[in-house]
Amino acid sequence: MLSVLLALLAGQVTPPAKPTPPDVPAAADWRTIPDDELLVMTLAGNRRVVIRLARRLAPEHVANVRALALAHWWDGTSVYRVQDNWVTQWGDQTERKPLPAGVTARPAAEFDLATAFAVGQRTDADAYARMTGITADGWPIAAADGASAWPVHCYATVGVARDASPDTGTGAELFVPIGGSARRLDRNYTIVGRVIDGMPYLSGLPRSDAPMGMYPTAAERLPIVSVRLESDMPAAMRPQYQYRAIDTAGYAALIERKRHPDPPTIGLGGIDVCDAPLPVRAVPRG
Amino acid sequence: MLSVLLALLAGQVTPPAKPTPPDVPAAADWRTIPDDELLVMTLAGNRRVVIRLARRLAPEHVANVRALALAHWWDGTSVYRVQDNWVTQWGDQTERKPLPAGVTARPAAEFDLATAFAVGQRTDADAYARMTGITADGWPIAAADGASAWPVHCYATVGVARDASPDTGTGAELFVPIGGSARRLDRNYTIVGRVIDGMPYLSGLPRSDAPMGMYPTAAERLPIVSVRLESDMPAAMRPQYQYRAIDTAGYAALIERKRHPDPPTIGLGGIDVCDAPLPVRAVPRG
């Protein structure tokens, strides 16, 4: 041992290689997202935003979103609301555009999951829930007890805007949190997905001083050129995405390192459900 | 009682007025922020950002910030980093501009408060701290036990950028969280203040794809015209600001209503330390 140390000091031996960092997933940990669960929104200026739909969390609202995309309903609508430290919102700013056939006008709210949800990775209790975690397929959820759970609003979560009554959101008007906390929307608004690519095109927009951050003039609104399900796009134009599975030893090690990072960084001993990384990558089609 | 009810049904009696909502502070709850604790940063395009300095939390770093402002050191520097879901940062992008006299080159880190801190309003435990709250004068803090405490990084908190070693930040390079969570900076970076006006000018900037969100070209950087302490500004140009005192029954009622809002909003029973409102207002000078 001493001879190794002395050799090291003399620069004669290279130190042992660091173990593979836990944030490098194994090839088998990447899972393909089905084309009909990927929504591609193209904004003016060829800015592309990709949303992964949360079909298991909100089946009826996601069915509406898919019907709206298949009808090309969002084409020609706009991003019309950007409120600082809160949300960016898009859809039909007049809220009067007729909905296409196949869209349920008043779906029941889907912000409480009736049953317990399998968690692939536990995160820590917070001010809003005794239990939190990430499902094996990458959705942040919380629970009050073992019998029920609900999806949580993190940065980049896509939620369903609505009027005061919980069943007034169809999925035509959508929003995404762009600020510090949107957890008070939990159990009050339905979540239909998460922005997995192009988030800066929604978060980096000028904030509006008007009430609720609505853009008061047409010139301020950002036109939506098109919104498509990938399954409705020509094959050559379809980006393919994969998410990292959460129920793996490597991911657990990554979370543990975030709880207790290497010095000199001081760890705080826990990790917030919205602070757990949710890796996604774009890959060439095989 | 029944007669009142019947009269109400008949529209003959107005119902009792709703009590004053707890989010309307009494006049005495507004406290003036001293001019030498207000930093006014004017960006190109006459965009004004106002920062309240946290002198009690980080006296040595705030002294540096005051010295830099009095020397007009930031004039002609820039906002040079905007990383999505993370921070906006400003100062001298070359990190080579000489510091003026009176600035301590390597102040000791000030991210742990040596003693317990009086809390005006308790907020709830989270993934990162067993105890959290807001000081009577409006600074969010956390604690592991009764004997020590630390300021926490929320949206709009102003922190001191630095190299790997904790004592390498002078206060010349500053950052502000613009995304979902920056709590992993707690106990690792020194906090010198909070943006109290003009935050959208820092949060609504285009994100950079370059490493760490640095703007790679001079054209992307947003020029800083000037940074001044209000005490160094002509009286006619000084906006006056007041913060709402936190150690009042009205503020406690506001927090309690956020924990348990009126139906149909579903309350989650708690409030995160970074989700507690910190009201500030601009007022005419008397």
Coordinates of C-alpha atoms in Angstrom, one line a residue:
Chain A
M1 CA 0.0 0.0 0.0
L2 CA 2.7 2.4 1.0
S3 CA 4.7 1.6 -2.1
V4 CA 1.6 2.3 -4.3
L5 CA 1.2 5.6 -2.5
L6 CA 4.8 6.5 -2.9
A7 CA 4.6 5.6 -6.6
L8 CA 1.6 7.8 -6.9
L9 CA 3.3 10.7 -5.3
A10 CA 6.2 10.2 -7.7
G11 CA 3.8 10.2 -10.6
Q12 CA 4.7 6.7 -11.7
V13 CA 1.3 5.0 -11.4
T14 CA -2.0 6.2 -12.7
P15 CA -4.7 6.1 -10.0
P16 CA -7.5 3.5 -10.4
A17 CA -10.1 4.6 -12.9
K18 CA -13.3 6.1 -11.3
P19 CA -16.2 3.8 -11.4
T20 CA -18.8 4.4 -14.2
P21 CA -20.9 7.3 -12.9
P22 CA -24.5 6.2 -12.2
D23 CA -25.9 8.9 -14.5
V24 CA -24.8 6.8 -17.5
P25 CA -27.7 4.4 -18.2
A26 CA -27.2 1.0 -19.6
A27 CA -28.5 0.5 -23.2
A28 CA -31.3 -1.7 -22.0
D29 CA -32.6 1.1 -19.7
W30 CA -33.8 3.2 -22.7
R31 CA -37.4 2.5 -23.7
T32 CA -39.0 3.7 -26.9
I33 CA -42.0 6.1 -26.6
P34 CA -44.8 5.0 -28.9
D35 CA -45.4 7.3 -31.9
D36 CA -49.0 7.9 -30.8
E37 CA -47.8 9.2 -27.4
L38 CA -45.7 11.9 -28.9
L39 CA -47.1 15.3 -29.8
V40 CA -45.1 17.6 -32.0
M41 CA -46.0 21.3 -31.9
T42 CA -44.3 23.5 -34.5
L43 CA -44.3 27.2 -33.6
A44 CA -43.6 30.1 -35.9
G45 CA -39.9 30.3 -36.7
N46 CA -39.7 26.6 -37.1
R47 CA -39.4 26.1 -33.3
R48 CA -40.3 22.5 -32.4
V49 CA -41.7 21.5 -29.1
V50 CA -42.2 17.7 -28.4
I51 CA -44.6 16.5 -25.7
R52 CA -44.8 13.0 -24.3
L53 CA -48.4 12.2 -23.5
A54 CA -49.4 10.6 -20.2
R55 CA -52.0 8.2 -21.5
R56 CA -52.0 6.1 -18.3
L57 CA -52.5 9.1 -16.0
A58 CA -55.4 10.8 -17.8
P59 CA -56.8 8.5 -20.5
E60 CA -59.9 10.5 -21.3
H61 CA -58.1 13.9 -21.6
V62 CA -55.3 12.3 -23.6
A63 CA -57.8 10.8 -26.0
N64 CA -59.2 14.3 -26.5
V65 CA -55.7 15.7 -27.1
R66 CA -55.1 12.9 -29.7
A67 CA -58.4 13.7 -31.4
L68 CA -57.6 17.4 -31.5
A69 CA -54.2 16.7 -33.0
L70 CA -55.6 14.3 -35.6
A71 CA -58.2 16.9 -36.6
H72 CA -55.3 19.5 -36.9
W73 CA -57.4 21.6 -34.6
W74 CA -54.5 23.6 -33.1
D75 CA -53.1 24.7 -36.5
G76 CA -53.4 28.5 -36.7
T77 CA -54.0 28.9 -33.0
S78 CA -51.4 30.5 -30.7
V79 CA -49.3 30.7 -27.6
Y80 CA -51.3 33.5 -25.9
R81 CA -50.4 33.6 -22.3
V82 CA -46.9 33.9 -20.6
Q83 CA -47.1 34.8 -16.9
D84 CA -43.8 35.1 -15.1
N85 CA -43.1 32.5 -12.4
W86 CA -46.2 30.7 -13.4
V87 CA -47.2 29.3 -16.8
T88 CA -47.1 29.5 -20.6
Q89 CA -50.5 28.6 -22.2
W90 CA -51.6 27.9 -25.7
G91 CA -54.6 26.9 -27.8
D92 CA -57.5 29.0 -29.1
Q93 CA -57.2 32.4 -27.4
T94 CA -60.9 33.2 -28.2
E95 CA -62.0 29.9 -26.5
R96 CA -64.8 29.8 -29.1
K97 CA -63.3 27.7 -31.8
P98 CA -65.7 24.7 -32.2
L99 CA -64.3 21.3 -31.1
P100 CA -64.0 18.5 -33.7
A101 CA -66.0 15.3 -33.6
G102 CA -64.7 12.8 -31.2
V103 CA -63.7 15.3 -28.5
T104 CA -65.5 14.9 -25.2
A105 CA -66.8 18.3 -24.2
R106 CA -66.8 17.8 -20.4
P107 CA -64.5 14.9 -19.5
A108 CA -64.4 14.2 -15.7
A109 CA -61.3 15.5 -14.0
E110 CA -58.5 13.0 -13.9
F111 CA -56.2 14.5 -11.3
D112 CA -56.7 11.8 -8.7
L113 CA -55.6 8.2 -9.5
A114 CA -58.1 5.9 -8.0
T115 CA -55.5 3.3 -7.0
A116 CA -52.0 3.1 -5.7
F117 CA -49.4 3.5 -8.5
A118 CA -46.2 1.5 -8.7
V119 CA -43.2 3.6 -8.0
G120 CA -39.9 2.8 -9.6
Q121 CA -37.9 5.3 -7.5
R122 CA -38.9 6.9 -4.2
T123 CA -38.2 10.5 -3.7
D124 CA -38.7 12.4 -0.4
A125 CA -41.7 13.8 1.5
D126 CA -42.3 17.5 0.9
A127 CA -44.6 20.2 2.1
Y128 CA -47.4 18.8 -0.1
A129 CA -47.3 15.0 0.2
R130 CA -46.1 12.4 2.6
M131 CA -45.0 10.1 -0.2
T132 CA -43.5 11.0 -3.6
G133 CA -41.7 9.1 -6.4
I134 CA -41.3 8.5 -10.0
T135 CA -43.2 5.7 -11.8
A136 CA -41.1 3.1 -13.6
D137 CA -42.0 4.8 -16.9
G138 CA -41.0 8.2 -15.7
W139 CA -43.9 10.2 -14.3
P140 CA -43.6 12.1 -11.0
I141 CA -46.4 11.3 -8.6
A142 CA -47.3 11.8 -5.0
A143 CA -49.5 10.1 -2.5
A144 CA -51.1 10.7 0.9
D145 CA -51.3 7.0 1.8
G146 CA -50.9 3.6 0.1
A147 CA -54.4 3.7 -1.5
S148 CA -54.3 6.7 -3.8
A149 CA -51.9 8.8 -5.7
W150 CA -51.8 11.8 -8.0
P151 CA -49.5 13.2 -10.7
V152 CA -47.6 16.3 -9.6
H153 CA -47.0 19.6 -11.5
C154 CA -43.3 20.1 -12.1
Y155 CA -41.4 22.4 -14.5
A156 CA -42.4 21.3 -18.1
T157 CA -45.5 19.3 -17.0
V158 CA -48.3 19.8 -19.5
G159 CA -51.7 20.5 -17.8
V160 CA -55.2 21.1 -18.9
A161 CA -56.4 24.7 -18.5
R162 CA -60.0 25.2 -17.5
D163 CA -62.7 27.4 -15.9
A164 CA -63.5 27.3 -12.2
S165 CA -65.3 24.0 -12.4
P166 CA -62.9 21.0 -12.5
D167 CA -64.7 19.3 -15.4
T168 CA -64.5 22.3 -17.8
G169 CA -61.1 21.5 -19.4
T170 CA -61.2 19.5 -22.7
G171 CA -57.5 19.5 -23.4
A172 CA -57.8 22.1 -26.1
E173 CA -56.2 24.8 -23.9
L174 CA -52.9 23.5 -22.4
F175 CA -50.3 25.1 -20.1
V176 CA -46.9 24.3 -18.9
P177 CA -45.3 25.6 -15.6
I178 CA -42.3 27.8 -16.3
G179 CA -41.6 29.1 -12.8
G180 CA -40.6 28.1 -9.3
S181 CA -43.5 26.1 -8.1
A182 CA -46.8 24.9 -9.5
R183 CA -47.6 22.3 -6.9
R184 CA -50.8 24.1 -5.8
L185 CA -52.2 22.9 -9.1
D186 CA -51.8 19.2 -7.9
R187 CA -55.2 17.5 -7.5
N188 CA -56.8 20.6 -9.0
Y189 CA -55.8 20.3 -12.7
T190 CA -55.4 17.3 -15.0
I191 CA -51.9 16.5 -16.3
V192 CA -51.7 15.1 -19.9
G193 CA -48.0 15.0 -20.5
R194 CA -44.6 16.6 -20.2
V195 CA -42.5 18.7 -22.6
I196 CA -39.4 16.5 -23.5
D197 CA -37.8 18.7 -26.2
G198 CA -37.9 22.4 -27.0
M199 CA -39.0 23.6 -23.6
P200 CA -36.9 26.8 -24.0
Y201 CA -39.3 27.9 -26.8
L202 CA -42.1 28.0 -24.2
S203 CA -40.1 29.2 -21.2
G204 CA -38.0 31.9 -22.8
L205 CA -40.8 34.0 -24.1
P206 CA -41.4 37.6 -23.1
R207 CA -43.6 37.8 -20.0
S208 CA -46.9 39.8 -20.2
D209 CA -47.8 42.4 -17.6
A210 CA -51.5 42.1 -18.5
P211 CA -53.9 40.3 -16.1
M212 CA -53.0 36.6 -15.8
G213 CA -50.1 37.1 -18.2
M214 CA -52.4 37.1 -21.3
Y215 CA -50.8 38.7 -24.4
P216 CA -53.1 41.6 -25.0
T217 CA -52.4 42.0 -28.8
A218 CA -52.3 39.6 -31.7
A219 CA -48.8 40.8 -32.5
E220 CA -47.5 39.4 -29.2
R221 CA -49.1 36.0 -29.6
L222 CA -46.8 33.3 -31.0
P223 CA -48.5 31.5 -33.9
I224 CA -48.8 27.7 -33.8
V225 CA -48.1 26.4 -37.2
S226 CA -49.2 22.8 -36.5
V227 CA -49.6 20.2 -33.8
R228 CA -49.3 16.5 -34.9
L229 CA -49.2 13.1 -33.3
E230 CA -46.1 11.4 -34.6
S231 CA -48.2 8.5 -35.7
D232 CA -49.9 11.0 -38.1
M233 CA -46.6 12.3 -39.5
P234 CA -44.7 11.1 -42.6
A235 CA -42.1 8.6 -41.4
A236 CA -39.2 10.7 -42.6
M237 CA -40.2 13.6 -40.4
R238 CA -40.8 11.6 -37.2
P239 CA -38.1 12.1 -34.5
Q240 CA -37.9 9.1 -32.2
Y241 CA -37.6 9.5 -28.5
Q242 CA -36.7 7.2 -25.7
Y243 CA -37.0 7.7 -21.9
R244 CA -34.8 6.2 -19.2
A245 CA -36.5 3.5 -17.2
I246 CA -36.5 4.5 -13.5
D247 CA -36.8 1.1 -11.8
T248 CA -33.1 0.3 -12.2
A249 CA -30.1 0.1 -9.8
G250 CA -28.3 2.7 -11.8
Y251 CA -31.1 5.2 -11.5
A252 CA -31.4 4.5 -7.8
A253 CA -27.6 5.2 -7.5
L254 CA -28.0 8.4 -9.4
I255 CA -30.7 9.6 -7.0
E256 CA -28.6 8.5 -4.0
R257 CA -25.7 10.5 -5.3
K258 CA -27.9 13.6 -5.6
R259 CA -29.0 13.1 -2.0
H260 CA -25.3 12.7 -0.9
P261 CA -23.1 14.3 -3.5
D262 CA -19.3 14.2 -3.5
P263 CA -17.5 16.9 -1.5
P264 CA -17.1 19.9 -1.6
T265 CA -20.8 20.0 -2.6
I266 CA -22.9 19.8 0.5
G267 CA -25.8 17.3 0.2
L268 CA -29.1 18.1 1.8
G269 CA -30.0 14.5 2.4
G270 CA -33.1 14.3 0.2
I271 CA -34.5 15.0 -3.2
D272 CA -37.7 16.7 -4.3
V273 CA -39.9 14.8 -6.6
C274 CA -39.6 17.6 -9.2
D275 CA -35.8 17.7 -8.9
A276 CA -35.3 14.1 -9.9
P277 CA -33.9 14.0 -13.5
L278 CA -36.1 12.4 -16.1
P279 CA -33.7 11.7 -19.0
V280 CA -35.0 11.5 -22.5
R281 CA -33.1 11.2 -25.8
A282 CA -33.8 11.5 -29.5
V283 CA -32.5 8.6 -31.5
P284 CA -32.3 7.7 -35.2
R285 CA -35.0 5.4 -36.4
G286 CA -33.8 1.8 -36.8
Chain B
M1 CA -82.4 32.5 11.7
L2 CA -85.1 30.9 9.5
S3 CA -86.5 34.4 8.8
V4 CA -83.2 35.7 7.7
L5 CA -82.8 32.7 5.5
L6 CA -86.2 33.2 4.0
A7 CA -85.5 36.9 3.5
L8 CA -82.2 36.0 1.8
L9 CA -84.0 33.6 -0.5
A10 CA -86.5 36.3 -1.3
G11 CA -83.6 38.7 -2.1
Q12 CA -84.6 41.2 0.6
V13 CA -81.5 41.1 2.7
T14 CA -77.9 41.4 1.6
P15 CA -75.7 38.6 3.0
P16 CA -73.1 39.7 5.5
A17 CA -70.0 41.2 3.9
K18 CA -67.1 38.8 3.4
P19 CA -64.4 39.4 6.0
T20 CA -61.4 41.3 4.7
P21 CA -59.2 38.8 2.9
P22 CA -56.0 38.0 4.7
D23 CA -53.9 38.9 1.7
V24 CA -54.6 42.6 2.3
P25 CA -52.0 43.9 4.7
A26 CA -52.6 46.6 7.2
A27 CA -50.8 49.9 6.6
A28 CA -48.5 49.3 9.5
D29 CA -47.4 46.0 8.0
W30 CA -45.4 47.7 5.2
R31 CA -41.8 48.4 6.1
T32 CA -39.5 50.6 4.1
I33 CA -36.3 49.1 2.7
P34 CA -33.3 51.3 3.3
D35 CA -31.8 52.9 0.2
D36 CA -28.5 51.3 0.7
E37 CA -30.1 47.9 0.6
L38 CA -31.6 48.5 -2.9
L39 CA -29.6 47.8 -6.0
V40 CA -31.0 49.1 -9.3
M41 CA -29.6 47.4 -12.4
T42 CA -30.5 49.1 -15.7
L43 CA -30.2 46.8 -18.7
A44 CA -30.1 47.8 -22.4
G45 CA -33.6 48.9 -23.6
N46 CA -34.2 50.8 -20.3
R47 CA -35.2 47.5 -18.5
R48 CA -34.9 48.1 -14.8
V49 CA -34.3 45.3 -12.3
V50 CA -34.4 46.0 -8.6
I51 CA -32.7 43.8 -6.0
R52 CA -33.2 43.9 -2.3
L53 CA -29.9 43.1 -0.6
A54 CA -29.7 40.6 2.3
R55 CA -27.2 42.4 4.5
R56 CA -28.1 40.3 7.6
L57 CA -27.6 37.0 5.8
A58 CA -24.3 37.6 4.1
P59 CA -22.7 40.8 5.5
E60 CA -19.3 40.4 3.8
H61 CA -20.6 39.5 0.4
V62 CA -23.2 42.3 0.5
A63 CA -20.4 44.7 1.5
N64 CA -18.6 43.6 -1.7
V65 CA -21.7 44.1 -3.8
R66 CA -22.1 47.6 -2.3
A67 CA -18.5 48.4 -3.1
L68 CA -18.8 47.2 -6.6
A69 CA -21.9 49.2 -7.2
L70 CA -20.4 52.4 -5.7
A71 CA -17.4 51.9 -8.0
H72 CA -19.8 51.5 -11.0
W73 CA -17.9 48.3 -11.7
W74 CA -20.8 46.6 -13.5
D75 CA -21.4 49.4 -16.0
G76 CA -20.6 48.0 -19.4
T77 CA -20.7 44.4 -18.3
S78 CA -23.5 42.0 -19.4
V79 CA -26.0 39.3 -18.8
Y80 CA -24.0 36.5 -20.3
R81 CA -25.7 33.2 -19.2
V82 CA -29.2 32.0 -19.5
Q83 CA -29.6 28.2 -18.9
D84 CA -33.1 26.8 -19.1
N85 CA -34.7 25.6 -15.9
W86 CA -31.7 26.8 -14.0
V87 CA -30.2 30.3 -13.8
T88 CA -29.6 33.7 -15.5
Q89 CA -26.2 35.1 -14.6
W90 CA -24.4 38.4 -15.1
G91 CA -21.2 40.4 -14.5
D92 CA -18.0 40.4 -16.4
Q93 CA -18.1 37.5 -18.8
T94 CA -14.3 37.4 -19.2
E95 CA -14.0 37.1 -15.3
R96 CA -10.8 39.2 -15.7
K97 CA -11.9 42.7 -15.1
P98 CA -9.9 44.0 -12.1
L99 CA -11.9 44.5 -8.9
P100 CA -12.0 47.9 -7.3
A101 CA -10.4 48.8 -4.0
G102 CA -12.5 47.9 -1.0
V103 CA -13.7 44.5 -2.5
T104 CA -12.5 41.5 -0.5
A105 CA -11.0 39.1 -3.1
R106 CA -11.8 35.8 -1.2
P107 CA -14.5 36.4 1.4
A108 CA -15.4 33.3 3.4
A109 CA -18.6 31.5 2.3
E110 CA -21.7 32.8 4.1
F111 CA -24.2 30.1 3.3
D112 CA -24.6 28.8 6.8
L113 CA -25.9 31.1 9.5
A114 CA -24.0 30.3 12.7
T115 CA -27.0 30.7 15.0
A116 CA -30.7 30.0 15.0
F117 CA -32.7 32.7 13.1
A118 CA -36.0 34.1 14.3
V119 CA -38.8 33.0 12.1
G120 CA -41.8 35.2 11.6
Q121 CA -43.9 32.5 9.8
R122 CA -43.3 28.8 9.7
T123 CA -43.7 27.0 6.4
D124 CA -43.5 23.2 6.1
A125 CA -40.8 20.5 6.0
D126 CA -39.7 19.5 2.6
A127 CA -37.2 17.1 1.0
Y128 CA -34.3 19.3 1.9
A129 CA -35.0 20.6 5.4
R130 CA -36.9 19.5 8.6
M131 CA -37.7 23.2 9.4
T132 CA -38.5 26.0 7.0
G133 CA -39.9 29.5 7.4
I134 CA -39.8 33.2 6.5
T135 CA -37.9 35.6 8.7
A136 CA -39.9 38.6 10.0
D137 CA -38.2 40.8 7.5
G138 CA -39.0 38.5 4.6
W139 CA -36.2 36.0 3.9
P140 CA -36.9 32.3 3.3
I141 CA -34.7 30.1 5.5
A142 CA -34.4 26.5 6.4
A143 CA -32.9 24.6 9.4
A144 CA -31.8 21.1 10.3
D145 CA -32.3 21.8 14.0
G146 CA -32.7 24.7 16.4
A147 CA -29.1 25.6 16.4
S148 CA -28.4 26.6 12.9
A149 CA -30.1 27.8 9.7
W150 CA -29.4 28.7 6.1
P151 CA -31.0 30.9 3.5
V152 CA -32.7 28.9 0.7
H153 CA -32.6 29.4 -3.1
C154 CA -36.0 30.2 -4.5
Y155 CA -37.1 31.7 -7.8
A156 CA -35.7 35.2 -7.9
T157 CA -33.1 34.7 -5.2
V158 CA -29.8 36.4 -6.1
G159 CA -26.7 34.2 -5.5
V160 CA -23.0 34.6 -5.8
A161 CA -21.5 32.6 -8.7
R162 CA -18.1 31.1 -8.0
D163 CA -15.5 28.4 -9.1
A164 CA -15.4 25.0 -7.4
S165 CA -14.1 26.2 -4.1
P166 CA -16.7 27.8 -1.9
D167 CA -14.6 30.9 -1.1
T168 CA -14.0 32.0 -4.7
G169 CA -17.1 34.1 -5.2
T170 CA -16.7 37.8 -4.6
G171 CA -20.2 39.0 -5.5
A172 CA -19.0 40.4 -8.9
E173 CA -20.7 37.5 -10.8
L174 CA -24.3 37.1 -9.7
F175 CA -27.1 34.7 -10.7
V176 CA -30.8 34.2 -10.2
P177 CA -32.8 31.0 -10.4
I178 CA -35.3 31.1 -13.3
G179 CA -36.5 27.5 -13.2
G180 CA -38.2 24.8 -11.2
S181 CA -35.8 24.1 -8.4
A182 CA -32.5 25.5 -7.3
R183 CA -32.5 24.1 -3.7
R184 CA -29.4 22.0 -4.4
L185 CA -27.5 25.3 -4.2
D186 CA -28.6 25.7 -0.6
R187 CA -25.5 25.5 1.8
N188 CA -23.3 25.6 -1.3
Y189 CA -23.7 29.1 -2.6
T190 CA -24.0 32.4 -0.8
I191 CA -27.2 34.4 -1.2
V192 CA -27.0 38.2 -1.3
G193 CA -30.5 39.3 -2.1
R194 CA -33.7 38.8 -4.1
V195 CA -35.1 40.4 -7.2
I196 CA -38.1 42.4 -6.1
D197 CA -38.9 44.2 -9.4
G198 CA -38.3 43.5 -13.0
M199 CA -37.7 39.8 -12.7
P200 CA -39.3 39.1 -16.2
Y201 CA -36.3 41.0 -17.7
L202 CA -34.1 38.2 -16.4
S203 CA -36.4 35.2 -16.7
G204 CA -37.8 35.9 -20.1
L205 CA -34.5 35.9 -22.0
P206 CA -33.7 33.4 -24.8
R207 CA -32.1 30.3 -23.4
S208 CA -28.7 29.3 -24.7
D209 CA -27.9 25.8 -26.0
A210 CA -24.2 26.3 -25.3
P211 CA -22.5 24.5 -22.4
M212 CA -23.9 25.8 -19.0
G213 CA -26.2 28.2 -21.0
M214 CA -23.4 30.7 -21.7
Y215 CA -24.2 33.0 -24.6
P216 CA -21.4 32.2 -27.1
T217 CA -21.4 35.5 -29.0
A218 CA -21.3 39.1 -27.9
A219 CA -24.4 39.9 -29.9
E220 CA -26.4 37.6 -27.6
R221 CA -25.2 39.1 -24.4
L222 CA -27.5 41.7 -22.9
P223 CA -25.6 44.9 -22.0
I224 CA -25.7 46.2 -18.4
V225 CA -25.9 50.0 -18.6
S226 CA -25.5 50.6 -14.9
V227 CA -25.9 49.1 -11.5
R228 CA -26.4 51.6 -8.6
L229 CA -27.2 51.5 -4.9
E230 CA -30.2 53.7 -4.4
S231 CA -28.3 55.7 -1.8
D232 CA -25.9 56.6 -4.7
M233 CA -28.7 57.8 -7.0
P234 CA -30.2 61.3 -7.4
A235 CA -33.2 61.5 -5.1
A236 CA -35.6 62.1 -8.0
M237 CA -34.6 58.8 -9.7
R238 CA -34.9 56.6 -6.6
P239 CA -37.9 54.3 -6.5
Q240 CA -38.9 53.5 -2.9
Y241 CA -39.8 50.0 -1.9
Q242 CA -41.5 48.4 1.0
Y243 CA -41.8 44.8 2.1
R244 CA -44.7 43.2 3.9
A245 CA -43.7 42.2 7.5
I246 CA -44.2 38.5 8.0
D247 CA -44.7 38.2 11.7
T248 CA -48.3 39.4 11.7
A249 CA -51.7 37.6 12.3
G250 CA -52.8 38.7 8.8
Y251 CA -49.8 37.0 7.1
A252 CA -50.3 33.9 9.2
A253 CA -53.9 33.8 8.0
L254 CA -52.8 34.2 4.4
I255 CA -50.5 31.2 4.7
E256 CA -53.2 29.2 6.4
R257 CA -55.6 29.9 3.6
K258 CA -53.0 28.7 1.1
R259 CA -52.7 25.5 3.1
H260 CA -56.5 25.1 3.1
P261 CA -58.0 27.1 0.3
D262 CA -61.7 27.6 -0.2
P263 CA -63.5 24.8 -2.3
P264 CA -63.5 23.8 -5.1
T265 CA -59.7 24.3 -4.9
I266 CA -58.2 21.3 -3.2
G267 CA -55.7 22.2 -0.5
L268 CA -52.6 20.0 0.0
G269 CA -52.3 20.8 3.7
G270 CA -48.9 22.5 3.5
I271 CA -46.9 25.2 1.9
D272 CA -43.3 25.1 0.5
V273 CA -40.9 27.7 1.8
C274 CA -40.4 29.0 -1.8
D275 CA -44.2 29.1 -2.4
A276 CA -44.9 31.6 0.4
P277 CA -45.7 35.0 -1.1
L278 CA -43.2 37.8 -0.3
P279 CA -45.2 41.0 -1.1
V280 CA -43.2 44.1 -2.0
R281 CA -44.5 47.4 -3.3
A282 CA -43.1 50.5 -4.9
V283 CA -44.4 53.7 -3.2
P284 CA -43.9 57.4 -3.9
R285 CA -41.4 59.1 -1.7
G286 CA -42.9 61.1 1.2

